[in-house]
């Protein structure tokens, strides 16, 4: 087994609707699930019908509340765009930008910690986000020019995520705030990315990333962020009870 870089106590987000099963989301779990790879294997095997002959070799010394830094392990990037634990910390929300026409910082030295687009004012965006008092995070206005992917070679007005309190930080909620605020500030230029995306040719990429179309529809309706967060609490509580049965560490 191996540690979850976000620790093992925090759960956040809606549970995937099976109608939106895809390459980026196969099983009904939330984006922030607070489980290790071994625990996920047990969950998929026992509750979601894999039926494999499974044996998990448990870790020694890992506790659920540990941050990655507290494990004392070296960070080995699982992807060129996941260079540090800071990237992993914001990724559950920052990855949602892939479902929009906003740059998620690919092609910069801080992928997923930068967000931006040529049509956005960096200071206005950062100020608007900071006024929302999202837990554990502040935003700095910045400008960047990606070397590849979205807006390659074009100057983007953007924001950089600065997580000051990882214990309070809510990456999924923050990602939704970044997107909803950009949409409000530039309603005629912001757009949801169109399919195809990751082998899916009909459903919107943003809906696949969220595992539902409910989140997008709430954003389009102008529903307050706290109300969107409240809308997934019941299903998240049910998942927490399901998850409890396969946890290997206390």
C-alpha positions as MATLAB code, in Angstrom:
seq = 'XXXXXXXXXXXXXXXXXXXXXXXXXXXXXXXXXXXXXXXXXXXXXXXXXXXXXXXXXXXXXXXXXXXXXXXXXXXXXXXXXXXXXXXXXXXXXXXXXXXXXXXXXXXXXXXXXXXXXXXXXXXXXXXXXXXXXXXXXXXXXXXXXXXXXXXXXXXXXXXXXXXXXXXXXXXXXXXXXXXXXXXXXXXXXXXXXXXXXXXXXXXXXXXXXXXXXXXXXXXXXXXXXXXXXXXXXXXXXXXXXXXXXXXXXX';
ca = [
       0.000    0.000    0.000;
       1.036    3.657   -0.118;
      -0.070    6.923    1.540;
      -2.769    9.174    0.184;
      -0.958   12.504   -0.454;
      -3.992   14.376    0.941;
      -4.128   12.296    4.109;
      -6.848    9.892    5.112;
      -9.423   11.923    7.015;
     -10.903   14.468    4.619;
     -13.831   13.681    2.328;
     -15.264   16.238   -0.079;
     -17.515   16.502   -3.084;
     -20.447   14.750   -4.665;
     -20.455   11.013   -5.264;
     -20.156   10.024   -8.931;
     -23.470    9.297  -10.660;
     -23.123    5.954  -12.526;
     -24.666    7.612  -15.600;
     -21.437    9.619  -15.848;
     -19.029    6.710  -15.539;
     -15.999    7.331  -17.766;
     -12.255    6.878  -18.084;
     -11.778    9.665  -15.500;
     -14.335    8.257  -13.054;
     -15.337    4.598  -12.927;
     -16.979    4.045   -9.530;
     -19.408    5.945   -7.281;
     -16.924    7.677   -4.983;
     -16.227   11.380   -4.326;
     -13.191   13.166   -5.738;
     -11.684   13.554   -2.242;
     -12.224   10.142   -0.660;
      -9.566    9.971    2.076;
      -8.520    6.425    1.192;
      -5.255    4.721    0.310;
      -4.706    2.722   -2.866;
      -5.082   -0.495   -0.873;
      -8.319    0.633    0.730;
      -9.710    1.662   -2.643;
      -8.790   -1.770   -3.984;
     -10.736   -3.392   -1.138;
     -13.727   -1.109   -1.769;
     -13.789   -1.778   -5.508;
     -13.341   -5.496   -4.937;
     -15.889   -6.015   -2.187;
     -18.526   -3.376   -2.920;
     -18.310   -2.736   -6.644;
     -18.111   -6.288   -7.886;
     -14.526   -6.868   -9.031;
     -14.300  -10.174   -7.195;
     -10.514  -10.466   -7.482;
      -8.254  -12.587   -5.267;
      -6.921   -9.564   -3.410;
      -4.268   -9.207   -0.733;
      -3.153   -5.753    0.397;
       0.282   -5.476    1.986;
      -0.307   -2.762    4.607;
       2.013    0.127    5.409;
       3.782    0.438    8.723;
       3.640    3.691   10.650;
       1.073    5.556    8.567;
      -1.749    7.334   10.364;
      -4.830    8.752    8.681;
      -4.221   12.344    9.762;
      -0.707   12.471    8.277;
       0.091   15.008    5.597;
       2.504   13.892    2.897;
       5.287   15.942    4.477;
       4.777   14.152    7.798;
       5.476   10.751    6.223;
       9.126   11.687    5.629;
       8.958   10.092    2.175;
      10.455   11.610   -0.948;
       7.959   12.902   -3.493;
       8.240   11.032   -6.810;
       6.179   12.844   -9.452;
       3.484   10.489  -10.806;
       3.154   12.807  -13.805;
       5.212   15.649  -15.335;
       2.329   17.916  -14.323;
       2.336   16.735  -10.696;
       5.814   17.937   -9.660;
       5.257   18.567   -5.930;
       2.931   17.693   -3.036;
       1.539   21.234   -3.409;
       0.264   20.262   -6.853;
      -1.461   17.196   -5.439;
      -3.045   19.307   -2.712;
      -4.910   21.549   -5.180;
      -5.455   18.996   -7.946;
      -8.919   17.678   -6.907;
     -10.349   21.118   -7.670;
      -7.853   22.507  -10.151;
      -8.360   19.535  -12.492;
     -11.947   20.722  -13.049;
     -10.560   23.592  -15.136;
      -9.811   21.004  -17.820;
     -13.552   20.983  -18.494;
     -13.531   24.697  -19.341;
     -11.668   27.101  -21.625;
      -9.563   28.272  -18.661;
      -5.895   27.323  -18.528;
      -5.041   25.132  -15.558;
      -1.388   26.137  -15.764;
      -0.151   23.321  -17.987;
       2.889   24.620  -19.810;
       4.112   26.581  -16.775;
       6.375   25.746  -13.852;
       3.342   25.560  -11.506;
       0.748   23.362  -13.245;
      -2.641   23.336  -11.512;
      -1.504   26.030   -9.077;
      -2.046   28.637  -11.798;
      -5.384   29.324  -13.468;
      -5.971   31.891  -16.157;
      -7.085   33.037  -19.594;
      -6.262   35.974  -21.908;
      -9.711   37.467  -21.329;
      -9.520   37.708  -17.519;
      -8.231   40.516  -15.304;
      -5.896   38.917  -12.758;
      -6.452   41.460   -9.989;
     -10.236   41.480  -10.345;
     -10.350   37.685  -10.274;
      -8.051   37.359   -7.255;
      -9.893   40.073   -5.319;
     -13.258   38.466   -6.026;
     -12.045   35.052   -4.874;
     -10.405   36.398   -1.727;
     -13.620   38.189   -0.754;
     -15.317   34.783   -0.624;
     -13.087   33.739    2.324;
     -12.611   30.191    1.104;
     -11.115   28.105    3.926;
      -7.349   27.659    4.047;
      -6.471   29.391    0.763;
      -5.650   32.821   -0.661;
      -5.201   33.891   -4.257;
      -2.445   36.011   -5.761;
      -2.988   37.790   -9.086;
      -0.465   36.680  -11.683;
       0.255   36.650  -15.401;
       1.729   33.689  -17.238;
       2.413   32.485  -20.765;
       2.007   28.725  -21.262;
       4.622   26.985  -23.395;
       2.136   24.310  -24.489;
      -1.539   23.320  -24.349;
      -4.234   25.977  -23.788;
      -3.197   29.497  -24.842;
       0.309   28.455  -25.807;
       2.426   31.583  -26.239;
      -0.371   33.931  -25.124;
      -0.364   36.057  -21.987;
      -2.994   34.913  -19.492;
      -4.397   36.950  -16.657;
      -4.724   34.572  -13.772;
      -4.496   33.618  -10.142;
      -2.168   31.401   -8.147;
      -3.565   29.234   -5.364;
      -1.704   29.617   -2.048;
      -2.776   27.002    0.510;
      -1.929   28.347    3.957;
      -3.920   25.890    6.071;
      -4.099   22.449    4.483;
      -6.277   21.111    7.314;
      -9.057   23.590    6.476;
      -8.538   23.762    2.726;
     -11.320   22.369    0.501;
      -9.819   21.764   -2.945;
     -13.001   20.674   -4.715;
     -15.074   23.575   -3.416;
     -12.235   25.961   -4.247;
     -12.022   24.677   -7.821;
     -15.732   25.294   -8.265;
     -15.299   28.812   -6.861;
     -12.461   29.556   -9.299;
     -14.620   28.450  -12.229;
     -17.880   30.068  -11.121;
     -16.122   33.367  -10.447;
     -14.378   33.380  -13.833;
     -17.704   32.663  -15.515;
     -19.349   35.553  -13.686;
     -16.527   37.987  -14.505;
     -16.370   37.081  -18.201;
     -19.787   35.651  -19.123;
     -19.368   36.180  -22.860;
     -15.884   34.662  -23.077;
     -16.031   31.814  -20.565;
     -17.088   28.459  -22.029;
     -17.484   24.833  -21.049;
     -15.178   22.626  -23.071;
     -16.942   20.544  -25.716;
     -16.513   16.788  -26.252;
     -14.814   14.574  -27.194;
     -12.854   14.081  -23.998;
     -11.130   10.943  -22.702;
     -12.951    8.536  -25.078;
     -16.370   10.128  -24.413;
     -18.026   11.848  -27.386;
     -21.367   13.063  -26.020;
     -21.171   14.241  -22.425;
     -19.458   17.509  -21.481;
     -15.926   17.069  -20.099;
     -16.781   19.133  -17.005;
     -19.666   16.792  -16.191;
     -17.374   13.772  -16.527;
     -14.820   15.354  -14.198;
     -17.523   16.081  -11.619;
     -19.232   12.741  -12.151;
     -22.574   14.490  -12.647;
     -24.176   17.331  -14.582;
     -25.792   18.614  -11.401;
     -22.811   20.785  -10.397;
     -22.618   22.543  -13.769;
     -26.353   23.189  -13.794;
     -26.177   24.743  -10.337;
     -23.323   27.017  -11.426;
     -25.277   28.060  -14.526;
     -28.296   28.822  -12.341;
     -26.171   31.112  -10.149;
     -26.680   29.000   -7.056;
     -24.486   30.114   -4.124;
     -21.358   28.073   -3.549;
     -22.394   27.077   -0.028;
     -25.708   25.752   -1.344;
     -23.849   23.671   -3.930;
     -21.662   22.274   -1.160;
     -24.735   21.481    0.949;
     -26.308   19.587   -1.962;
     -23.815   16.718   -1.756;
     -23.632   16.247    2.021;
     -26.195   13.451    2.277;
     -24.562   11.263   -0.391;
     -21.132   12.018    1.054;
     -22.298   10.856    4.498;
     -23.585    7.612    2.948;
     -20.243    7.051    1.231;
     -18.432    7.682    4.514;
     -20.416    4.852    6.118;
     -19.674    2.535    3.188;
     -15.988    3.415    3.241;
     -15.713    2.684    6.965;
     -16.079   -1.050    6.326;
     -12.846   -1.364    4.353;
     -10.497    1.049    6.109;
      -7.175   -0.574    7.017;
      -5.751    2.179    9.244;
      -7.101    4.089   12.213;
];
